[in-house]
Coordinates of N, CA, C and O and ligand atoms in Angstrom, one line a residue:
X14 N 153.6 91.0 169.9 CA 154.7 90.5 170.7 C 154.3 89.5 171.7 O 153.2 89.6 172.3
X15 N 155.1 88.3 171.8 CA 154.5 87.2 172.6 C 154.9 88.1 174.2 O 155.4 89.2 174.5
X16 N 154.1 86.8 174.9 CA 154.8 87.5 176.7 C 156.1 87.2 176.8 O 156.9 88.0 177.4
X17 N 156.4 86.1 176.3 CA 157.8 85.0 176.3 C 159.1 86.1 176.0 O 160.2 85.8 176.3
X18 N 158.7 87.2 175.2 CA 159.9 88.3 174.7 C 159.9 89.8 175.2 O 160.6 90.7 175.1
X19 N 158.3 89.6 175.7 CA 158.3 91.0 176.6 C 159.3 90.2 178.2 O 159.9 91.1 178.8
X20 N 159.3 89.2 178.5 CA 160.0 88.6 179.7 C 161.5 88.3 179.5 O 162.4 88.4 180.2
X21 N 161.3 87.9 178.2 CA 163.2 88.1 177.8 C 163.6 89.8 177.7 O 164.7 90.1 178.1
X22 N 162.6 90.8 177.2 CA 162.8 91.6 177.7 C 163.5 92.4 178.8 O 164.3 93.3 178.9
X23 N 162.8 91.7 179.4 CA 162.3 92.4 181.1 C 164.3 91.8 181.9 O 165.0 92.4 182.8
X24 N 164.5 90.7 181.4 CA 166.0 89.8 181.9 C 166.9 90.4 181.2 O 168.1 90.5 181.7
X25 N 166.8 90.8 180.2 CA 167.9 91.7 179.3 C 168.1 93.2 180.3 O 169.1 93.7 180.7
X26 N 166.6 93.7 180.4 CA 166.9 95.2 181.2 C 167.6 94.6 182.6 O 168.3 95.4 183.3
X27 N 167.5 93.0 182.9 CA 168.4 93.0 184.7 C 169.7 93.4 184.2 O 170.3 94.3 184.8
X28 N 170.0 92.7 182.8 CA 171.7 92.7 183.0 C 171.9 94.2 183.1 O 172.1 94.6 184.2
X29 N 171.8 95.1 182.0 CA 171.9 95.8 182.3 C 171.7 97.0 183.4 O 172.3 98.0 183.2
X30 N 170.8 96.8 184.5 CA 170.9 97.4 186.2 C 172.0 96.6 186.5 O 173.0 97.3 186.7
X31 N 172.0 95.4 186.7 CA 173.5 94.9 187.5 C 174.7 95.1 186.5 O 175.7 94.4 186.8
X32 N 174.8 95.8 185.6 CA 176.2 96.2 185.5 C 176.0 97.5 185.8 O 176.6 97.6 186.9
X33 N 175.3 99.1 185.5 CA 175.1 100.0 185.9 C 174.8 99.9 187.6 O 175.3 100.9 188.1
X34 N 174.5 99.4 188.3 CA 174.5 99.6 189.4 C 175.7 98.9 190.2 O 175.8 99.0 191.4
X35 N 176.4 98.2 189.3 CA 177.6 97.7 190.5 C 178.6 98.4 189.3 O 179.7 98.4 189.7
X36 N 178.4 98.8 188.2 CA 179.6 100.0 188.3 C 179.6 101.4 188.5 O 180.6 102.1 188.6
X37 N 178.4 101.9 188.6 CA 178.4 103.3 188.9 C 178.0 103.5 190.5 O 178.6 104.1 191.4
X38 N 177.2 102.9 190.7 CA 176.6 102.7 192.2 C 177.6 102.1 193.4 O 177.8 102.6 194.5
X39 N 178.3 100.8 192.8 CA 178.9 100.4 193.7 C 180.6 100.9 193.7 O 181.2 100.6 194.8
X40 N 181.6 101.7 192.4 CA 182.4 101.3 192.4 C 182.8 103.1 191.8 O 184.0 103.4 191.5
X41 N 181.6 104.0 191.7 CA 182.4 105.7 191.4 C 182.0 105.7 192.5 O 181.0 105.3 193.1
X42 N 183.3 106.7 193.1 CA 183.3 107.6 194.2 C 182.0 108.6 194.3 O 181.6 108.7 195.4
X43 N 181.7 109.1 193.6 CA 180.4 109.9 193.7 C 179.5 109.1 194.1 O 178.4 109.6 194.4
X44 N 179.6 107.9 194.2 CA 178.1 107.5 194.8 C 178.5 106.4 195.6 O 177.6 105.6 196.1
X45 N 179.9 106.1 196.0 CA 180.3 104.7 197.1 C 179.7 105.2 198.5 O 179.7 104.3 199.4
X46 N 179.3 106.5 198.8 CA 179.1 106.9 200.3 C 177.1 106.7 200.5 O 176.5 107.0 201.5
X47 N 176.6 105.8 198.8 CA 175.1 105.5 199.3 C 175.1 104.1 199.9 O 176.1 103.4 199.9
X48 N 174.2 103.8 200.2 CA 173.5 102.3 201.0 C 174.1 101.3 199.9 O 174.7 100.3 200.4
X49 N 174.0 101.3 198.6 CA 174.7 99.8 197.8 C 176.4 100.1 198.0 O 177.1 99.2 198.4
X50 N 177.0 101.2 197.7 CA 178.2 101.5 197.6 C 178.9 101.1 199.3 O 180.0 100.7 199.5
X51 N 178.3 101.4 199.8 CA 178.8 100.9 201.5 C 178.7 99.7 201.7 O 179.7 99.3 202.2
X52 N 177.5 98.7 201.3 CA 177.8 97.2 201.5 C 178.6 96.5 200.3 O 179.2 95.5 200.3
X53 N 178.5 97.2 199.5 CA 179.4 96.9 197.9 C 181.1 96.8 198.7 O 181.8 95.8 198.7
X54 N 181.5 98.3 199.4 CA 183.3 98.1 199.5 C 183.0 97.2 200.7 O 184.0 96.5 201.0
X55 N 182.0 96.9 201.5 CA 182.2 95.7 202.9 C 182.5 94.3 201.7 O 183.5 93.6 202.0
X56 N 181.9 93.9 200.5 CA 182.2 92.9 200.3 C 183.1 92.8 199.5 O 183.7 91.7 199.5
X57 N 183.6 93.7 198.8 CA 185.1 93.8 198.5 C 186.1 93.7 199.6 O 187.0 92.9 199.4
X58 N 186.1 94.5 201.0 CA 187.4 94.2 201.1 C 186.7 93.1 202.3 O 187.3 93.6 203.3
X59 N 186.1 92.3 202.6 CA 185.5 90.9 203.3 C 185.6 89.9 202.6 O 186.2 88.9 203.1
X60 N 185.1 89.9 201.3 CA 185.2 88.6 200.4 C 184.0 88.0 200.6 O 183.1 87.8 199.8
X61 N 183.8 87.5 202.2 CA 182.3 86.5 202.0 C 181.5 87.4 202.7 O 180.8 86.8 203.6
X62 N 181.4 88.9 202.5 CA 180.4 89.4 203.4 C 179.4 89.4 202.0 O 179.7 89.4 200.8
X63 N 178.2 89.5 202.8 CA 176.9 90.0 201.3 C 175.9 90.8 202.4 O 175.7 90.5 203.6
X64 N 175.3 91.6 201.7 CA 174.1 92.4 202.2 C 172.7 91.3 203.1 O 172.5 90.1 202.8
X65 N 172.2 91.9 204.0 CA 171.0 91.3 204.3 C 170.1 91.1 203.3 O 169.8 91.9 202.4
X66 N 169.4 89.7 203.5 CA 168.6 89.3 202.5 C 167.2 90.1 202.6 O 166.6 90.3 201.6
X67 N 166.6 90.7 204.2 CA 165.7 91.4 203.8 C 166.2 92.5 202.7 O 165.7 92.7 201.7
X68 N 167.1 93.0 203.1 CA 167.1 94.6 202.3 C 167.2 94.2 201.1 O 166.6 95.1 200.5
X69 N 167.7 93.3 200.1 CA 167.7 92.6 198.7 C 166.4 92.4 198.6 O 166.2 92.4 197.4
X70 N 165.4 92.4 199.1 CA 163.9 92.1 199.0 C 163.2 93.1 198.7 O 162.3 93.3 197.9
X71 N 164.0 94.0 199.7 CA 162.8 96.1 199.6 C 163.6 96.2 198.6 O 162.7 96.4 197.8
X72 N 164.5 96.2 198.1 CA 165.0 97.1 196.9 C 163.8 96.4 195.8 O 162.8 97.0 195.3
X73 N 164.6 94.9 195.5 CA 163.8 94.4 194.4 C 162.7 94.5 194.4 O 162.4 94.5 193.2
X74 N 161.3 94.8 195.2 CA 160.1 95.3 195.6 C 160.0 96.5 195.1 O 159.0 96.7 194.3
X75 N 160.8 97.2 195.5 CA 160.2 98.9 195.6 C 160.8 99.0 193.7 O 160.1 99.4 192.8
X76 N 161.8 98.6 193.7 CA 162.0 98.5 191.9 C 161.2 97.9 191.0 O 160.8 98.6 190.0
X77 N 160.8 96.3 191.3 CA 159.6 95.7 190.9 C 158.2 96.8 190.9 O 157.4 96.7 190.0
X78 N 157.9 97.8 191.8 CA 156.7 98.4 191.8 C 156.8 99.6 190.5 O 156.1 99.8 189.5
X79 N 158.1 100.0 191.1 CA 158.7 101.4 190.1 C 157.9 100.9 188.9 O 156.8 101.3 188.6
X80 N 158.3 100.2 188.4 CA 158.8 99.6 186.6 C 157.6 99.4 186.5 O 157.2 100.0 185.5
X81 N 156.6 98.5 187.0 CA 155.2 97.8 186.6 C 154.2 98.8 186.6 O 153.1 98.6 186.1
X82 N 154.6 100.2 187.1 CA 153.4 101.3 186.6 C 153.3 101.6 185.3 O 152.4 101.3 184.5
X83 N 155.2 102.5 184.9 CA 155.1 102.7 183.6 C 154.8 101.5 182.6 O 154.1 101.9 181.6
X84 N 155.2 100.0 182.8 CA 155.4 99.2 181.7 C 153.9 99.1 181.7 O 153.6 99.4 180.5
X85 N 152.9 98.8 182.5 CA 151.3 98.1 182.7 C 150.9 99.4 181.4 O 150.2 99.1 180.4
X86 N 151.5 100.8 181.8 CA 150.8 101.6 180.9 C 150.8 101.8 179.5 O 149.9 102.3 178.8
X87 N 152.7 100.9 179.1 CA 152.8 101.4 177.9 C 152.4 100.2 177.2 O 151.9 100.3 176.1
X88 N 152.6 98.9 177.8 CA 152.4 97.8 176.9 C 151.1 96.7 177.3 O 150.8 95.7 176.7
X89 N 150.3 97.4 178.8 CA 149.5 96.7 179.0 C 149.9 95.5 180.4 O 151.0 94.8 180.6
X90 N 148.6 95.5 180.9 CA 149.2 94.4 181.8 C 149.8 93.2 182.2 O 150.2 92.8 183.3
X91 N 149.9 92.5 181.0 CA 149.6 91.3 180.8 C 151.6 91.0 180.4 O 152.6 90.3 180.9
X92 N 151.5 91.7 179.4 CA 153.1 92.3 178.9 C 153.8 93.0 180.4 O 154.7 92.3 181.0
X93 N 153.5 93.9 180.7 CA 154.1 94.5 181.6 C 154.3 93.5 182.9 O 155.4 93.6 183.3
X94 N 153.6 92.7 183.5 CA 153.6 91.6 184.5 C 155.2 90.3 183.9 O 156.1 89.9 184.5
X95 N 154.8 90.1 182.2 CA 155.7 89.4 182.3 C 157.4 89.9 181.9 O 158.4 89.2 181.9
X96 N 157.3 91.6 181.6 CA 158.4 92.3 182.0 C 159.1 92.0 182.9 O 160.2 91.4 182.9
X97 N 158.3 92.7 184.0 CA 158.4 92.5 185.5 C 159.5 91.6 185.7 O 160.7 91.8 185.8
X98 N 158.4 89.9 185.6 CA 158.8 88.8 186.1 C 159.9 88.4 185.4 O 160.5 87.6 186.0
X99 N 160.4 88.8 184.1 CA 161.6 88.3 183.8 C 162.8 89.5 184.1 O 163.8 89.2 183.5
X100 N 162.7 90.4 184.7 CA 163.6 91.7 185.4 C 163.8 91.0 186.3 O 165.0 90.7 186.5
X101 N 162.7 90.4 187.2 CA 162.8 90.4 188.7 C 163.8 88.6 189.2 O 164.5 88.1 190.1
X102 N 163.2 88.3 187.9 CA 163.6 86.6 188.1 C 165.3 86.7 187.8 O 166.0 86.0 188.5
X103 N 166.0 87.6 186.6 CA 167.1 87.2 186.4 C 167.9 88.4 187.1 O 169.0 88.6 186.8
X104 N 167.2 89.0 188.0 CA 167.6 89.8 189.3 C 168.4 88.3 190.4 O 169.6 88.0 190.7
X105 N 167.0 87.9 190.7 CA 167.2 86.3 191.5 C 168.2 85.7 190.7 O 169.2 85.7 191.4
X106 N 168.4 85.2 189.7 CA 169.6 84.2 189.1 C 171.1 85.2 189.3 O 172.0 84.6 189.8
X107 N 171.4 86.5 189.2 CA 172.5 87.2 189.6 C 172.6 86.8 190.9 O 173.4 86.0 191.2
X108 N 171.7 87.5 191.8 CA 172.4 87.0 193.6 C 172.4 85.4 193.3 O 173.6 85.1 193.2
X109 N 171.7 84.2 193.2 CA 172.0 83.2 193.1 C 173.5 82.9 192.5 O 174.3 82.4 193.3
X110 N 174.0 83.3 191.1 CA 175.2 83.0 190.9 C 176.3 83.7 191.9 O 177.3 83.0 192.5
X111 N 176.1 85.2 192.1 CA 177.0 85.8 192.6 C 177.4 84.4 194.2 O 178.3 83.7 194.7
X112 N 176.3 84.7 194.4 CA 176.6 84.1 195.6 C 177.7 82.4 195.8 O 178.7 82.2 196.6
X113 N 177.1 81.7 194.9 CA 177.5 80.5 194.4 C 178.9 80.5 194.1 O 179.7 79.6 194.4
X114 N 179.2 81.6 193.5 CA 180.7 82.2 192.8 C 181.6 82.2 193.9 O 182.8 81.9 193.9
X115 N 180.7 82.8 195.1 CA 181.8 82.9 196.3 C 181.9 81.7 197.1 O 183.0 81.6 197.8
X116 N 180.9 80.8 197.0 CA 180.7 79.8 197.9 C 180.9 78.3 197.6 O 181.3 77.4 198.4
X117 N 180.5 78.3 196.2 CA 180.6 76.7 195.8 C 182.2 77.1 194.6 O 182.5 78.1 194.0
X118 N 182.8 75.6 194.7 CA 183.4 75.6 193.5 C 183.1 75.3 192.1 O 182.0 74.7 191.9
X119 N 183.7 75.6 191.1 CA 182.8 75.3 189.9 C 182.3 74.5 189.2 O 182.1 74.1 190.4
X120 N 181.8 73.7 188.6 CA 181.2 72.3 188.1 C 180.8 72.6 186.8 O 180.5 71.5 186.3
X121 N 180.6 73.7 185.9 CA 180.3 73.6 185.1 C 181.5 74.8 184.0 O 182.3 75.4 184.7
X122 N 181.5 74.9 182.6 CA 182.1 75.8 182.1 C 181.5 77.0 182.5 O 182.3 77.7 183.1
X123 N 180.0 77.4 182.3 CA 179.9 78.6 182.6 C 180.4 79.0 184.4 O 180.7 80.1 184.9
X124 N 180.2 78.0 184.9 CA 180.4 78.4 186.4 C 182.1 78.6 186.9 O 182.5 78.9 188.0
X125 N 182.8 78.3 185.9 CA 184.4 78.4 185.8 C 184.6 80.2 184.9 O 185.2 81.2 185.1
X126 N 183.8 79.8 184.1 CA 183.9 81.5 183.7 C 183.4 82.4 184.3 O 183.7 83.6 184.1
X127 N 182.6 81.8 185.2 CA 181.9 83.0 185.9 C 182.7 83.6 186.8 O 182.8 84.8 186.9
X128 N 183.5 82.3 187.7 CA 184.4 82.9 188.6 C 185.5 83.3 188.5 O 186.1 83.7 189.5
X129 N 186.1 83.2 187.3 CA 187.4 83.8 186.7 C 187.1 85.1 186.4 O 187.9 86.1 186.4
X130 N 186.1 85.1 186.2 CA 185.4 87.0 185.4 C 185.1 87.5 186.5 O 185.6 88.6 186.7
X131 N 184.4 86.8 187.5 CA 184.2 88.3 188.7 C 185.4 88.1 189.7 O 185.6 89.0 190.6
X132 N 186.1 87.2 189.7 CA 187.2 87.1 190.7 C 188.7 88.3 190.2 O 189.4 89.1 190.8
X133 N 188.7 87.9 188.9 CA 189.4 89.4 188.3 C 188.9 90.5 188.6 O 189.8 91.2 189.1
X134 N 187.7 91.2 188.6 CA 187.4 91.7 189.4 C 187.8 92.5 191.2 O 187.9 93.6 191.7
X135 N 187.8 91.3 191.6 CA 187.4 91.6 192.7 C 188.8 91.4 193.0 O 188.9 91.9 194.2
X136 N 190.0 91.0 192.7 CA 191.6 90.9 193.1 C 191.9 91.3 192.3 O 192.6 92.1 192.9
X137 N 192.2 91.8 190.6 CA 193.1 92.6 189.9 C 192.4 94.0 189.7 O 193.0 95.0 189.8
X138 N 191.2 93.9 189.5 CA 190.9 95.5 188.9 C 189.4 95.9 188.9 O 188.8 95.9 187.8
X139 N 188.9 96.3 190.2 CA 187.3 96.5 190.4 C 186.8 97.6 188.9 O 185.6 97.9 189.0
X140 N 187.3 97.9 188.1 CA 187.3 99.2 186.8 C 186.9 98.0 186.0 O 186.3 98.4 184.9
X141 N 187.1 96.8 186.1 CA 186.7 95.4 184.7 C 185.6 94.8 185.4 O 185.3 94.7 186.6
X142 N 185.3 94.5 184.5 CA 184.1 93.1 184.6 C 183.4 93.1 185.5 O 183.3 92.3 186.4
X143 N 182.6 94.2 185.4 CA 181.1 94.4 186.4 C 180.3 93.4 186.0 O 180.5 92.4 186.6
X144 N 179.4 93.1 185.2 CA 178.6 92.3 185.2 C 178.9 91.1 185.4 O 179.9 90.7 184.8
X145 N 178.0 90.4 186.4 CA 178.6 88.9 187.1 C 178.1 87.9 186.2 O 178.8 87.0 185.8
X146 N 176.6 88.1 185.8 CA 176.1 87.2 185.0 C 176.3 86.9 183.6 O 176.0 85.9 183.1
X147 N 177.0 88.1 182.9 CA 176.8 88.2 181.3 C 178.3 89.2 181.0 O 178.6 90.0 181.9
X148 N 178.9 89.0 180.1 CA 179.7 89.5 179.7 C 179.3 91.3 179.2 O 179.6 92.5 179.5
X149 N 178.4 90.3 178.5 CA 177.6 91.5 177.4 C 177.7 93.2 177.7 O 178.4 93.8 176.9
X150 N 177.2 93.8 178.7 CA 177.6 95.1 179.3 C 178.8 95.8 178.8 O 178.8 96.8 178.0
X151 N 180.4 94.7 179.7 CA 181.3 95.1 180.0 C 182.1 95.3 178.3 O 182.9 96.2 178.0
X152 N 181.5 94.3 177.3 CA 181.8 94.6 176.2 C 181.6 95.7 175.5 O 182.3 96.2 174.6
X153 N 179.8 96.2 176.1 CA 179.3 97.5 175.0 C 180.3 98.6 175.7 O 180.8 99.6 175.2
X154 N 180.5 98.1 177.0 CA 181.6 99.9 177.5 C 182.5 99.6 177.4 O 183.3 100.6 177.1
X155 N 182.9 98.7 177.4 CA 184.8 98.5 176.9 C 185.5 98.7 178.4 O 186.3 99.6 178.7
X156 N 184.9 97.5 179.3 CA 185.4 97.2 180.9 C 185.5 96.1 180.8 O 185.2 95.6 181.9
X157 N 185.7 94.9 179.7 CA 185.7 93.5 179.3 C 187.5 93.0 179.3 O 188.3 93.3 178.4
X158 N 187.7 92.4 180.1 CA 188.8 91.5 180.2 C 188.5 90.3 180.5 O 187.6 89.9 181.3
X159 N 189.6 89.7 179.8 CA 189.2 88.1 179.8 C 190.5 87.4 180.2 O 191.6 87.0 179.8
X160 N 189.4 87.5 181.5 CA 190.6 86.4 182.5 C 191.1 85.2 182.3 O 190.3 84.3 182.0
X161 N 192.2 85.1 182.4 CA 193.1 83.6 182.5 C 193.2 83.2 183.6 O 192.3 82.6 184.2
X162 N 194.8 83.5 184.1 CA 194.7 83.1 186.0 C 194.2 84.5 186.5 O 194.3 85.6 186.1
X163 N 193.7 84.0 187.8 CA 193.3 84.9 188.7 C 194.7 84.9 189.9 O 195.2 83.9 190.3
X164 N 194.9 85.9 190.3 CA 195.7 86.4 191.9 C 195.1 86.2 192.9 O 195.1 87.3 193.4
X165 N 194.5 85.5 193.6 CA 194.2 85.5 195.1 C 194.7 86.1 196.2 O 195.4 85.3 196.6
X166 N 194.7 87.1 196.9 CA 194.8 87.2 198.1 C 194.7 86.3 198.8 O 193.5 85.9 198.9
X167 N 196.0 85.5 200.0 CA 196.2 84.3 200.5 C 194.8 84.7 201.4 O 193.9 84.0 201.0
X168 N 194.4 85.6 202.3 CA 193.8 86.2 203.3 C 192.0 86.2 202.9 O 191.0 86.1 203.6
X169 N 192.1 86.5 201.3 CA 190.5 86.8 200.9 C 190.3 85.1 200.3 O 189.1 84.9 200.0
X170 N 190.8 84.3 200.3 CA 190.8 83.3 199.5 C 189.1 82.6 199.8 O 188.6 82.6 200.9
X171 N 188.6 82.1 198.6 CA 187.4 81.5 198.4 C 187.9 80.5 199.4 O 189.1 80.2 199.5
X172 N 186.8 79.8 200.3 CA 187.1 78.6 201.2 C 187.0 77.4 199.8 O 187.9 76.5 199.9
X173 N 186.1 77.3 198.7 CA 186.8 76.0 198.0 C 187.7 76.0 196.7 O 187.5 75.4 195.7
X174 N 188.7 77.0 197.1 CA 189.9 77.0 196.1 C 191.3 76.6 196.9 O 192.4 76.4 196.3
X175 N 190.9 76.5 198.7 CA 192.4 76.1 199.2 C 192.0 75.0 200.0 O 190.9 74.8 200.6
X176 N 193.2 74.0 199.9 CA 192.8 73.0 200.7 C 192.9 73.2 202.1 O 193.8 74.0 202.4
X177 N 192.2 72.7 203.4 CA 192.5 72.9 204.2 C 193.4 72.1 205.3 O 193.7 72.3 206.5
X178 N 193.8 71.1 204.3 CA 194.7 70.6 204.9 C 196.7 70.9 204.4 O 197.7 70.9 205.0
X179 N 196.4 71.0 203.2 CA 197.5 71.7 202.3 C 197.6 73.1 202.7 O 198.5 73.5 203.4
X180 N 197.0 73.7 202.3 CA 196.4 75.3 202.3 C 197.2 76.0 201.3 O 197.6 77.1 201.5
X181 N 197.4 75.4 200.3 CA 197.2 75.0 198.8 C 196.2 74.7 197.8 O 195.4 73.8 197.8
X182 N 196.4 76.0 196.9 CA 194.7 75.7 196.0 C 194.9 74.1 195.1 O 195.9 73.5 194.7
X183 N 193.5 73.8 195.2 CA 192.9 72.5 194.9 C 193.9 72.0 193.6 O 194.3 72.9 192.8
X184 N 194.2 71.1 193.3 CA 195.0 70.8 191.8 C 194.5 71.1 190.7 O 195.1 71.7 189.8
X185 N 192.9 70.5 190.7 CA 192.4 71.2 189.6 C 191.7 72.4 189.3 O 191.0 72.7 188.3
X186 N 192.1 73.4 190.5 CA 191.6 74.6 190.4 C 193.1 75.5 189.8 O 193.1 76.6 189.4
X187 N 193.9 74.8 190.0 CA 195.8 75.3 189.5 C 196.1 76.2 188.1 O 197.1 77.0 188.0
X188 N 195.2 75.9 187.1 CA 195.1 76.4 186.0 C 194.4 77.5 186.0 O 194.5 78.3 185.1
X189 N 193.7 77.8 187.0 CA 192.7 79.2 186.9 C 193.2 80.2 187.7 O 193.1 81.5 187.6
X190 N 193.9 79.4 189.1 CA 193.9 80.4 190.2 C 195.6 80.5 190.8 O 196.3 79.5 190.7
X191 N 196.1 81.4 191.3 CA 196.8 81.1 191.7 C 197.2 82.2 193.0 O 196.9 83.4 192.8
X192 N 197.9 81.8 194.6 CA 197.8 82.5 195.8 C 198.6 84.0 195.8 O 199.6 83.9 195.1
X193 N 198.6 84.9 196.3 CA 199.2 85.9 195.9 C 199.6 86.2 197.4 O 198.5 86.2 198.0
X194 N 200.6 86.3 198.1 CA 200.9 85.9 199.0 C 202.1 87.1 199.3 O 202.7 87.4 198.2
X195 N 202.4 87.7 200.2 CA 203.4 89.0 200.6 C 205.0 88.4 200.4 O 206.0 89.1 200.2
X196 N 204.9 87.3 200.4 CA 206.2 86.5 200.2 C 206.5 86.2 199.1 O 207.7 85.9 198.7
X197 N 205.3 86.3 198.3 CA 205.9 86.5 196.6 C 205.4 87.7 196.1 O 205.6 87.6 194.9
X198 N 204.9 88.9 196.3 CA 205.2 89.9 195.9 C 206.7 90.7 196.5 O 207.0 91.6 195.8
X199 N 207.4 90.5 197.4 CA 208.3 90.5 197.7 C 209.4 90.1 196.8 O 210.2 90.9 196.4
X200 N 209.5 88.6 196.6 CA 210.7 88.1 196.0 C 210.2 89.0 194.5 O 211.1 89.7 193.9
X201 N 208.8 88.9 194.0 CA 209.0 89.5 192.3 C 209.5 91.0 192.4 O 209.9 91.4 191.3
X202 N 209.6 91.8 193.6 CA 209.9 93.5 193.5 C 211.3 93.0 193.4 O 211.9 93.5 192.4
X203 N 212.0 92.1 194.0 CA 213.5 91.9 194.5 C 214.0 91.6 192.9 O 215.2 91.4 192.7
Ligands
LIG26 ZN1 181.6 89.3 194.6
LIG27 ZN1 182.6 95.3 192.7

């Protein structure tokens, strides 16, 4: 086995922790009253809050340590290091996108899918589409919906989906997003 696939390895086991830990961890009641599940509902119902960057550091550390005993043992160090480093690295590309998702607008296709997929999420149905980086997960458990338009909450709105002079989503963001507003859930009940 090359190192190159014990490290694709190691990035396949991320996706899988970040969907297991932001659907069981962050989103069943049996476990929303631990340390991820408490800054998990702060960034749900905040929108741009996110965890301190130290504590993103001891986790991935103390996780990074976990894993490099058994792997060093079962496949050797050399394999097990580049486990690690491809766990730990597409650990780093999740907060990177997650973050991005909330902060920048999109520029590429995947970065349009990205935020169509966790923004359903996070405004129609926290039960879909846990994994932020990869579909893959949500397909093996059958929590896979495939967003069209998204609902915004006028209140939670991404800062580059409304203009701030309009306060109107962007034109070419029109096809993806649209504001969900007490004035139009109103007229649709009527
Ligand atoms: Zn989010
Ligand atoms: Zn969530």
């Amino acid at each position: 086995m090359s190192l190159a696939l014990s490290a694709a390895l190691g990035a396949l086991g991320w996706t899988f922790l970040e969907y297991v830990i932001h659907r069981w961890l962050g989103h069943d009641r049996r476990f929303t009253r631990w340390l991820f599940g408490v800054e998990h509902t702060a960034h749900h119902s905040q929108g741009d809050y996110f965890g301190p960057a130290w504590m993103k550091i001891c986790a991935a550390a103390s996780v990074a340590t976990i894993v490099m005993v058994p792997a060093a043992w079962l496949v050797g160090w050399a394999h097990g290091v580049a486990f690690v480093a491809g766990l730990v690295g597409c650990y780093a590309a999740y907060e990177l996108v997650h973050r991005l998702n909330h902060v920048v607008a999109p520029r590429s296709r995947y970065g349009r899918w990205a935020r169509r997929h966790h923004f359903y999420h996070h405004f129609h149905d926290p039960k879909s589409n846990h994994g932020v980086t990869t579909p893959l997960w949500d397909v093996v458990f059958g929590t896979h919906v495939r967003a069209r338009t998204v609902e915004v909450p006028r209140k939670l709105a991404m800062r580059w989906l409304v203009s701030s002079t309009t306060g109107e989503i962007h034109p070419a963001l029109r096809r993806d997003y649209r504001l969900r507003t007490k004035r139009k859930r109103a007229s649709a009940a009527a």
